[in-house]
Tab-separated table of N, CA and C in Angstrom:
chain	number	residue	atom	x	y	z
V	1	MET	N	-139.662	102.436	54.349
V	1	MET	CA	-139.456	102.402	52.869
V	1	MET	C	-138.252	101.835	52.425
V	2	THR	N	-138.188	100.593	51.462
V	2	THR	CA	-136.914	100.207	51.358
V	2	THR	C	-135.917	101.086	50.421
V	3	SER	N	-135.076	101.133	50.581
V	3	SER	CA	-133.792	101.860	49.825
V	3	SER	C	-133.373	100.892	48.814
V	4	ILE	N	-133.423	101.308	47.183
V	4	ILE	CA	-132.695	100.786	46.109
V	4	ILE	C	-131.074	101.191	46.134
V	5	PRO	N	-130.248	100.293	46.177
V	5	PRO	CA	-128.657	101.132	46.127
V	5	PRO	C	-128.665	101.837	44.613
V	6	LEU	N	-128.224	102.750	44.305
V	6	LEU	CA	-128.134	103.243	42.780
V	6	LEU	C	-127.339	102.760	41.937
V	7	ASP	N	-126.251	101.967	42.405
V	7	ASP	CA	-125.803	100.635	41.669
V	7	ASP	C	-126.331	99.639	41.619
V	8	GLY	N	-127.396	99.535	42.054
V	8	GLY	CA	-127.913	98.236	41.926
V	8	GLY	C	-127.181	97.245	42.923
V	9	GLU	N	-127.436	95.864	42.841
V	9	GLU	CA	-127.355	95.007	43.622
V	9	GLU	C	-126.707	93.799	43.262
V	10	LEU	N	-125.878	92.870	43.821
V	10	LEU	CA	-125.301	91.319	43.742
V	10	LEU	C	-126.025	90.759	44.557
V	11	ARG	N	-126.596	89.613	43.913
V	11	ARG	CA	-127.366	88.550	44.895
V	11	ARG	C	-127.249	87.268	44.023
V	12	ASP	N	-126.874	86.304	44.812
V	12	ASP	CA	-127.175	85.054	43.834
V	12	ASP	C	-126.104	84.978	42.601
V	13	GLY	N	-125.156	85.836	42.760
V	13	GLY	CA	-124.070	85.782	41.516
V	13	GLY	C	-124.837	86.635	40.503
V	14	ARG	N	-125.867	87.272	40.578
V	14	ARG	CA	-126.912	88.140	39.783
V	14	ARG	C	-126.457	89.590	40.068
V	15	HIS	N	-126.279	90.648	39.413
V	15	HIS	CA	-126.466	91.753	39.597
V	15	HIS	C	-127.762	92.413	38.810
V	16	THR	N	-128.501	92.949	39.535
V	16	THR	CA	-129.982	93.614	39.428
V	16	THR	C	-129.674	95.208	39.319
V	17	LEU	N	-130.504	95.747	38.424
V	17	LEU	CA	-130.249	97.253	38.313
V	17	LEU	C	-131.830	97.626	38.054
V	18	ILE	N	-132.414	98.729	38.614
V	18	ILE	CA	-133.785	99.031	38.347
V	18	ILE	C	-133.537	100.398	37.356
V	19	VAL	N	-134.330	100.298	36.567
V	19	VAL	CA	-134.274	101.457	35.582
V	19	VAL	C	-135.754	102.047	35.211
V	20	ARG	N	-136.171	103.132	35.531
V	20	ARG	CA	-137.273	103.770	35.123
V	20	ARG	C	-137.267	104.093	33.753
V	21	VAL	N	-138.519	103.918	32.878
V	21	VAL	CA	-138.608	104.588	31.411
V	21	VAL	C	-138.850	105.803	31.278
V	22	TYR	N	-138.281	106.898	30.927
V	22	TYR	CA	-138.609	108.150	30.957
V	22	TYR	C	-138.926	108.478	29.467
V	23	TYR	N	-139.680	109.654	29.231
V	23	TYR	CA	-140.215	110.074	27.935
V	23	TYR	C	-139.148	110.137	27.008
V	24	GLU	N	-137.735	110.464	27.253
V	24	GLU	CA	-137.018	110.632	26.429
V	24	GLU	C	-136.382	109.214	25.867
V	25	ASP	N	-136.440	108.474	26.859
V	25	ASP	CA	-136.453	106.994	26.235
V	25	ASP	C	-137.351	106.378	24.858
V	26	THR	N	-138.229	106.639	24.758
V	26	THR	CA	-139.255	106.463	23.840
V	26	THR	C	-139.051	106.948	22.471
V	27	ASP	N	-139.986	106.281	21.450
V	27	ASP	CA	-140.073	106.839	20.165
V	27	ASP	C	-141.451	107.331	20.069
V	28	PHE	N	-141.827	108.150	19.082
V	28	PHE	CA	-142.809	108.835	18.931
V	28	PHE	C	-144.519	107.921	18.871
V	29	THR	N	-143.766	106.356	19.384
V	29	THR	CA	-145.325	105.689	19.453
V	29	THR	C	-145.502	105.538	20.972
V	30	GLY	N	-144.253	106.133	21.918
V	30	GLY	CA	-144.275	105.573	23.592
V	30	GLY	C	-143.689	104.663	24.102
V	31	ILE	N	-142.986	103.759	23.102
V	31	ILE	CA	-142.347	102.629	23.339
V	31	ILE	C	-140.832	102.747	23.098
V	32	VAL	N	-140.259	102.241	24.486
V	32	VAL	CA	-138.633	102.267	24.308
V	32	VAL	C	-138.197	102.295	22.684
V	33	TYR	N	-137.447	103.119	22.691
V	33	TYR	CA	-136.491	103.023	21.510
V	33	TYR	C	-135.322	101.812	21.665
V	34	HIS	N	-135.226	101.108	20.528
V	34	HIS	CA	-134.301	100.075	20.600
V	34	HIS	C	-132.978	100.370	21.292
V	35	ALA	N	-132.549	101.111	20.850
V	35	ALA	CA	-131.023	101.445	21.148
V	35	ALA	C	-131.073	102.017	22.513
V	36	ASN	N	-131.955	102.079	23.372
V	36	ASN	CA	-132.128	102.590	24.740
V	36	ASN	C	-131.881	101.310	25.644
V	37	TYR	N	-132.108	100.276	25.126
V	37	TYR	CA	-131.916	98.942	25.882
V	37	TYR	C	-130.447	98.572	25.968
V	38	LEU	N	-129.707	99.254	25.154
V	38	LEU	CA	-128.283	98.817	25.038
V	38	LEU	C	-127.673	99.568	25.772
V	39	ARG	N	-128.131	101.168	26.368
V	39	ARG	CA	-127.639	101.919	27.447
V	39	ARG	C	-128.165	101.323	28.955
V	40	TYR	N	-129.602	100.868	28.961
V	40	TYR	CA	-129.791	100.282	30.179
V	40	TYR	C	-128.666	98.802	30.416
V	41	MET	N	-128.755	98.194	29.369
V	41	MET	CA	-127.234	97.037	29.579
V	41	MET	C	-125.958	97.421	30.003
V	42	GLU	N	-125.558	98.427	29.661
V	42	GLU	CA	-124.410	99.024	29.638
V	42	GLU	C	-124.098	99.533	31.013
V	43	ARG	N	-125.451	100.098	31.600
V	43	ARG	CA	-125.173	100.785	32.879
V	43	ARG	C	-125.235	99.246	33.912
V	44	GLY	N	-125.647	98.114	33.301
V	44	GLY	CA	-125.737	97.203	34.294
V	44	GLY	C	-124.558	96.439	34.326
V	45	ARG	N	-123.976	96.363	33.147
V	45	ARG	CA	-122.458	95.802	33.244
V	45	ARG	C	-121.629	96.919	33.959
V	46	THR	N	-121.420	98.297	33.968
V	46	THR	CA	-120.588	98.796	34.625
V	46	THR	C	-120.733	98.623	35.837
V	47	ASN	N	-122.006	98.824	36.455
V	47	ASN	CA	-122.370	98.986	37.851
V	47	ASN	C	-122.113	97.399	38.239
V	48	TYR	N	-122.359	96.327	37.405
V	48	TYR	CA	-121.573	94.884	37.909
V	48	TYR	C	-120.224	94.820	38.302
V	49	LEU	N	-119.608	95.317	37.116
V	49	LEU	CA	-118.178	95.623	37.545
V	49	LEU	C	-117.594	96.380	38.690
V	50	ARG	N	-118.648	97.416	38.990
V	50	ARG	CA	-118.274	98.284	40.113
V	50	ARG	C	-118.331	97.590	41.243
V	51	LEU	N	-119.323	96.978	41.541
V	51	LEU	CA	-119.646	95.905	42.525
V	51	LEU	C	-119.114	94.909	43.002
V	52	ILE	N	-118.203	94.326	42.088
V	52	ILE	CA	-117.389	93.088	42.098
V	52	ILE	C	-116.101	93.573	42.525
V	53	GLY	N	-115.847	95.067	42.706
V	53	GLY	CA	-114.637	95.469	42.820
V	53	GLY	C	-113.815	96.399	41.654
V	54	ALA	N	-114.101	96.437	40.459
V	54	ALA	CA	-113.359	96.961	39.502
V	54	ALA	C	-113.457	98.621	39.412
V	55	ASP	N	-113.993	99.296	40.550
V	55	ASP	CA	-113.723	100.270	40.890
V	55	ASP	C	-112.793	100.747	41.892
V	56	HIS	N	-112.681	99.673	42.719
V	56	HIS	CA	-111.538	99.871	43.913
V	56	HIS	C	-110.104	100.163	43.586
V	57	ARG	N	-109.777	101.173	43.981
V	57	ARG	CA	-108.435	102.136	43.725
V	57	ARG	C	-107.390	100.963	44.143
V	58	VAL	N	-107.329	99.989	44.671
V	58	VAL	CA	-106.223	99.234	44.769
V	58	VAL	C	-106.395	98.061	43.820
V	59	LEU	N	-107.433	97.707	43.449
V	59	LEU	CA	-107.760	96.679	42.359
V	59	LEU	C	-107.549	97.372	41.155
V	60	PHE	N	-107.765	98.668	40.962
V	60	PHE	CA	-107.588	99.696	39.771
V	60	PHE	C	-106.148	99.417	39.738
V	61	GLU	N	-105.287	99.762	40.643
V	61	GLU	CA	-103.728	100.027	40.445
V	61	GLU	C	-103.057	98.860	40.469
V	62	GLN	N	-103.771	97.838	40.864
V	62	GLN	CA	-102.779	96.137	40.476
V	62	GLN	C	-103.141	96.154	39.022
V	63	THR	N	-104.160	96.344	38.536
V	63	THR	CA	-104.754	96.140	37.156
V	63	THR	C	-103.731	96.863	36.351
V	64	GLU	N	-103.712	98.024	36.640
V	64	GLU	CA	-103.222	99.495	35.526
V	64	GLU	C	-101.595	98.518	35.639
V	65	GLN	N	-100.829	98.206	36.929
V	65	GLN	CA	-99.563	97.728	36.764
V	65	GLN	C	-99.580	96.410	35.892
V	66	GLU	N	-100.681	95.543	35.971
V	66	GLU	CA	-100.392	94.374	35.089
V	66	GLU	C	-100.792	94.593	33.626
V	67	ALA	N	-101.520	95.874	33.437
V	67	ALA	CA	-102.036	95.806	31.887
V	67	ALA	C	-102.647	97.576	31.793
V	68	PRO	N	-101.300	98.255	31.587
V	68	PRO	CA	-101.561	99.551	31.672
V	68	PRO	C	-102.142	99.911	30.388
V	69	GLY	N	-103.208	100.999	30.939
V	69	GLY	CA	-104.168	101.577	29.843
V	69	GLY	C	-105.349	100.504	29.318
V	70	PHE	N	-105.734	99.606	30.483
V	70	PHE	CA	-106.436	98.705	30.008
V	70	PHE	C	-108.006	99.147	29.742
V	71	ALA	N	-108.877	98.753	29.353
V	71	ALA	CA	-110.405	98.833	29.032
V	71	ALA	C	-110.965	97.814	28.802
V	72	PHE	N	-112.328	97.690	28.983
V	72	PHE	CA	-112.980	96.587	28.617
V	72	PHE	C	-113.758	97.104	27.350
V	73	VAL	N	-114.113	96.584	26.476
V	73	VAL	CA	-115.003	96.951	25.045
V	73	VAL	C	-115.723	95.625	24.623
V	74	VAL	N	-116.943	96.120	24.322
V	74	VAL	CA	-118.090	95.082	23.715
V	74	VAL	C	-117.257	94.570	22.175
V	75	ARG	N	-116.914	93.130	22.431
V	75	ARG	CA	-116.517	92.584	21.206
V	75	ARG	C	-117.833	91.921	20.326
V	76	ALA	N	-118.759	91.382	21.104
V	76	ALA	CA	-119.676	90.864	20.117
V	76	ALA	C	-121.090	90.886	21.119
V	77	MET	N	-122.247	91.100	20.219
V	77	MET	CA	-123.558	91.146	20.954
V	77	MET	C	-124.854	90.166	20.283
V	78	THR	N	-125.049	89.331	21.013
V	78	THR	CA	-126.673	89.124	20.502
V	78	THR	C	-127.717	89.484	21.120
V	79	LEU	N	-128.842	90.128	20.667
V	79	LEU	CA	-130.026	90.375	21.321
V	79	LEU	C	-131.318	89.820	20.882
V	80	ASP	N	-132.210	89.852	21.682
V	80	ASP	CA	-133.467	89.175	21.135
V	80	ASP	C	-134.507	90.171	21.865
V	81	PHE	N	-135.227	91.058	20.921
V	81	PHE	CA	-136.372	91.926	21.515
V	81	PHE	C	-137.607	91.092	21.675
V	82	LEU	N	-138.162	90.690	22.724
V	82	LEU	CA	-139.405	89.995	22.959
V	82	LEU	C	-140.631	90.752	23.031
V	83	LYS	N	-140.729	91.935	23.933
V	83	LYS	CA	-141.956	92.639	24.261
V	83	LYS	C	-141.484	94.034	24.244
V	84	PRO	N	-142.319	95.065	24.300
V	84	PRO	CA	-141.740	96.378	24.560
V	84	PRO	C	-142.060	96.750	25.670
V	85	ALA	N	-141.389	98.078	25.936
V	85	ALA	CA	-141.369	98.434	27.551
V	85	ALA	C	-141.903	99.875	26.975
V	86	LYS	N	-142.674	100.287	27.798
V	86	LYS	CA	-143.513	101.795	27.312
V	86	LYS	C	-143.017	102.803	28.696
V	87	MET	N	-143.259	104.054	28.251
V	87	MET	CA	-143.072	105.256	29.191
V	87	MET	C	-143.636	105.024	30.662
V	88	ASP	N	-142.962	105.290	31.427
V	88	ASP	CA	-143.093	104.894	33.249
V	88	ASP	C	-143.006	103.820	33.563
V	89	ASP	N	-142.398	102.569	32.751
V	89	ASP	CA	-142.272	101.205	33.280
V	89	ASP	C	-141.020	101.441	34.355
V	90	ILE	N	-141.165	100.251	35.099
V	90	ILE	CA	-140.144	100.159	36.062
V	90	ILE	C	-139.534	98.672	35.429
V	91	LEU	N	-138.152	98.956	34.871
V	91	LEU	CA	-137.416	97.724	34.409
V	91	LEU	C	-136.718	97.265	35.347
V	92	THR	N	-136.074	95.997	35.443
V	92	THR	CA	-134.965	95.439	36.074
V	92	THR	C	-134.083	94.776	35.038
V	93	VAL	N	-132.793	95.447	35.157
V	93	VAL	CA	-131.609	94.879	34.210
V	93	VAL	C	-131.049	93.915	34.879
V	94	VAL	N	-130.921	92.547	34.425
V	94	VAL	CA	-130.044	91.673	35.364
V	94	VAL	C	-129.170	91.042	34.467
V	95	SER	N	-127.719	91.323	35.110
V	95	SER	CA	-126.616	90.618	34.517
V	95	SER	C	-125.991	89.511	35.010
V	96	GLU	N	-125.364	88.819	34.553
V	96	GLU	CA	-124.574	87.583	35.274
V	96	GLU	C	-123.627	86.906	34.087
V	97	PRO	N	-122.318	87.063	34.483
V	97	PRO	CA	-121.138	86.208	33.942
V	97	PRO	C	-121.896	84.876	33.599
V	98	ASN	N	-121.495	84.178	32.100
V	98	ASN	CA	-121.878	83.373	31.691
V	98	ASN	C	-120.687	82.253	31.163
V	99	GLU	N	-119.691	82.870	31.012
V	99	GLU	CA	-118.248	82.476	30.443
V	99	GLU	C	-117.120	83.269	30.788
V	100	VAL	N	-116.119	82.851	31.821
V	100	VAL	CA	-115.009	83.771	31.649
V	100	VAL	C	-114.057	83.112	31.289
V	101	LYS	N	-113.372	83.638	30.032
V	101	LYS	CA	-112.115	83.218	29.441
V	101	LYS	C	-111.274	84.064	29.823
V	102	GLY	N	-110.095	83.746	29.068
V	102	GLY	CA	-108.461	84.410	29.483
V	102	GLY	C	-108.954	86.093	29.244
V	103	ALA	N	-109.060	86.508	27.819
V	103	ALA	CA	-109.208	87.804	27.729
V	103	ALA	C	-110.669	88.336	27.658
V	104	SER	N	-111.614	87.351	27.754
V	104	SER	CA	-113.053	87.981	27.808
V	104	SER	C	-114.056	87.455	28.757
V	105	VAL	N	-114.931	87.977	28.787
V	105	VAL	CA	-116.069	87.233	29.600
V	105	VAL	C	-117.541	87.540	28.748
V	106	THR	N	-118.287	86.532	28.623
V	106	THR	CA	-119.482	86.966	28.419
V	106	THR	C	-120.772	86.934	29.311
V	107	ILE	N	-121.583	87.907	29.309
V	107	ILE	CA	-122.424	88.449	30.193
V	107	ILE	C	-123.738	88.096	29.546
V	108	ARG	N	-124.595	87.087	30.484
V	108	ARG	CA	-125.908	87.253	29.766
V	108	ARG	C	-126.876	88.101	30.624
V	109	GLN	N	-127.466	89.001	29.758
V	109	GLN	CA	-128.516	90.082	30.296
V	109	GLN	C	-129.952	89.999	30.107
V	110	ARG	N	-130.725	90.250	30.929
V	110	ARG	CA	-132.157	90.333	30.593
V	110	ARG	C	-132.535	91.411	30.835
V	111	VAL	N	-133.629	91.979	30.352
V	111	VAL	CA	-134.594	93.237	30.824
V	111	VAL	C	-135.919	92.936	31.095
V	112	MET	N	-136.409	93.053	32.174
V	112	MET	CA	-137.360	92.548	32.772
V	112	MET	C	-138.556	93.803	33.208
V	113	ARG	N	-139.865	93.450	33.149
V	113	ARG	CA	-140.789	94.287	33.523
V	113	ARG	C	-141.381	92.965	34.604
V	114	GLY	N	-141.380	93.454	36.123
V	114	GLY	CA	-141.683	92.435	36.671
V	114	GLY	C	-141.161	91.005	36.184
V	115	ASP	N	-141.991	89.933	35.849
V	115	ASP	CA	-141.773	88.648	35.560
V	115	ASP	C	-141.834	88.203	34.343
V	116	GLU	N	-141.973	89.547	33.401
V	116	GLU	CA	-142.135	89.620	32.227
V	116	GLU	C	-140.840	89.741	31.207
V	117	LEU	N	-140.102	88.878	30.481
V	117	LEU	CA	-139.063	88.873	29.700
V	117	LEU	C	-139.100	89.999	28.663
V	118	LEU	N	-138.334	91.046	28.465
V	118	LEU	CA	-138.672	91.931	27.443
V	118	LEU	C	-137.703	91.938	26.317
V	119	VAL	N	-136.066	91.826	26.823
V	119	VAL	CA	-135.155	91.599	26.029
V	119	VAL	C	-134.251	90.824	26.566
V	120	GLN	N	-133.537	89.921	25.990
V	120	GLN	CA	-132.315	89.247	26.647
V	120	GLN	C	-131.245	89.236	25.355
V	121	ALA	N	-129.828	89.424	25.886
V	121	ALA	CA	-128.845	89.485	25.433
V	121	ALA	C	-127.321	88.664	25.790
V	122	ASP	N	-126.706	88.281	24.881
V	122	ASP	CA	-125.432	87.437	25.606
V	122	ASP	C	-124.518	88.470	24.823
V	123	VAL	N	-123.557	89.403	25.694
V	123	VAL	CA	-122.579	90.164	25.610
V	123	VAL	C	-121.183	90.058	25.683
V	124	ARG	N	-120.009	89.786	24.885
V	124	ARG	CA	-118.979	89.174	24.957
V	124	ARG	C	-118.323	90.523	25.143
V	125	VAL	N	-117.424	90.589	26.188
V	125	VAL	CA	-116.700	91.881	26.490
V	125	VAL	C	-115.176	91.693	26.688
V	126	ALA	N	-114.203	92.148	25.688
V	126	ALA	CA	-112.921	91.848	25.916
V	126	ALA	C	-112.106	92.859	26.706
V	127	PHE	N	-111.018	92.385	27.495
V	127	PHE	CA	-110.286	93.335	28.036
V	127	PHE	C	-109.153	93.769	27.105
V	128	ILE	N	-108.865	94.729	27.093
V	128	ILE	CA	-107.763	95.018	26.241
V	128	ILE	C	-106.899	96.174	27.041
V	129	SER	N	-105.486	95.974	26.503
V	129	SER	CA	-104.370	97.001	26.830
V	129	SER	C	-103.466	97.356	25.944
V	130	GLY	N	-103.223	98.351	25.757
V	130	GLY	CA	-102.413	98.817	24.533
V	130	GLY	C	-102.818	98.728	23.023
V	131	GLY	N	-104.269	98.902	23.234
V	131	GLY	CA	-104.976	98.101	22.012
V	131	GLY	C	-105.153	97.035	21.547
V	132	ARG	N	-104.679	96.071	22.336
V	132	ARG	CA	-104.603	94.434	22.055
V	132	ARG	C	-105.407	94.049	23.130
V	133	ALA	N	-105.940	92.791	22.479
V	133	ALA	CA	-106.642	91.912	23.875
V	133	ALA	C	-105.441	91.284	24.736
V	134	LYS	N	-105.614	91.576	25.930
V	134	LYS	CA	-104.822	90.880	27.083
V	134	LYS	C	-105.754	89.964	28.239
V	135	PRO	N	-104.976	89.139	28.861
V	135	PRO	CA	-105.725	88.228	29.485
V	135	PRO	C	-106.122	89.382	31.037
V	136	ILE	N	-107.512	88.696	31.359
V	136	ILE	CA	-108.173	89.343	31.875
V	136	ILE	C	-107.691	89.573	33.644
V	137	PRO	N	-107.149	90.261	34.376
V	137	PRO	CA	-106.071	90.368	35.401
V	137	PRO	C	-106.739	89.282	36.241
V	138	LYS	N	-106.008	88.763	37.160
V	138	LYS	CA	-106.575	87.537	38.246
V	138	LYS	C	-107.360	87.908	39.157
V	139	PRO	N	-107.199	89.260	39.769
V	139	PRO	CA	-108.224	89.684	40.610
V	139	PRO	C	-109.630	89.971	40.166
V	140	LEU	N	-109.676	90.286	38.751
V	140	LEU	CA	-110.978	90.649	38.115
V	140	LEU	C	-111.501	89.257	37.937
V	141	ARG	N	-110.651	88.256	37.377
V	141	ARG	CA	-111.266	86.988	36.935
V	141	ARG	C	-111.502	86.173	38.093
V	142	ILE	N	-110.942	86.374	38.863
V	142	ILE	CA	-111.463	85.584	40.345
V	142	ILE	C	-112.704	85.954	40.491
V	143	ALA	N	-112.945	87.392	40.639
V	143	ALA	CA	-114.190	87.991	41.161
V	143	ALA	C	-115.587	87.947	40.212
V	144	MET	N	-115.102	87.515	39.193
V	144	MET	CA	-116.451	87.189	37.937
V	144	MET	C	-116.419	85.350	38.259
V	145	LYS	N	-115.528	84.865	38.043
V	145	LYS	CA	-115.697	83.461	38.215
V	145	LYS	C	-116.506	83.244	39.810
V	146	ALA	N	-116.130	84.054	40.771
V	146	ALA	CA	-116.872	83.581	42.070
V	146	ALA	C	-118.315	83.783	41.862
V	147	ASP	N	-118.568	84.876	40.594
V	147	ASP	CA	-120.213	85.350	40.849
V	147	ASP	C	-120.573	84.322	39.568
V	148	GLN	N	-120.005	83.975	38.825
V	148	GLN	CA	-120.588	83.002	37.826
V	148	GLN	C	-120.761	81.433	38.548
V	149	ASP	N	-119.657	81.007	39.296
V	149	ASP	CA	-120.109	79.941	40.436
V	149	ASP	C	-121.522	80.140	41.247
V	150	ALA	N	-121.553	81.373	41.796
V	150	ALA	CA	-122.673	81.754	42.679
V	150	ALA	C	-123.993	81.537	41.875
V	151	ALA	N	-123.836	81.872	40.636
V	151	ALA	CA	-125.284	82.037	39.688
V	151	ALA	C	-125.611	80.409	39.263
V	152	ALA	N	-124.362	79.535	39.208
V	152	ALA	CA	-124.588	78.227	38.672
V	152	ALA	C	-125.043	77.508	40.038
V	153	GLY	N	-124.923	77.881	41.172
V	153	GLY	CA	-125.092	77.244	42.432
V	153	GLY	C	-126.245	77.401	42.905
């Protein structure tokens, strides 16, 4: 039996995360309530950052020194709901860096059921420290840029 990592996996510059649709994710018609796609995508972004090293203690400490009290916050999001997911569907959330700038990164995300595209989004995430936008620390920017280059190649 193949084991799927809890945090998903990085491959070819993309992060993939498998999600099962539970009863609690659906509305009274049995389809996924639209806000739950945001939760699935948030898990994808969080695990993407974790897998490129944003959870490693040394990187955290370096980042904390450079930008005390740092956080990533969603600045803008565009979504396109194309098809509904239903209870018990197995979905794949695909996340990949699209544009890495000084204080923000745009992540392109797709929610798939097999080869079928259900939802697509572009999410701009800003890096803040002390309540203000700050340049993304170099170790994180390098990791995200490497993934962006891998996805393009």
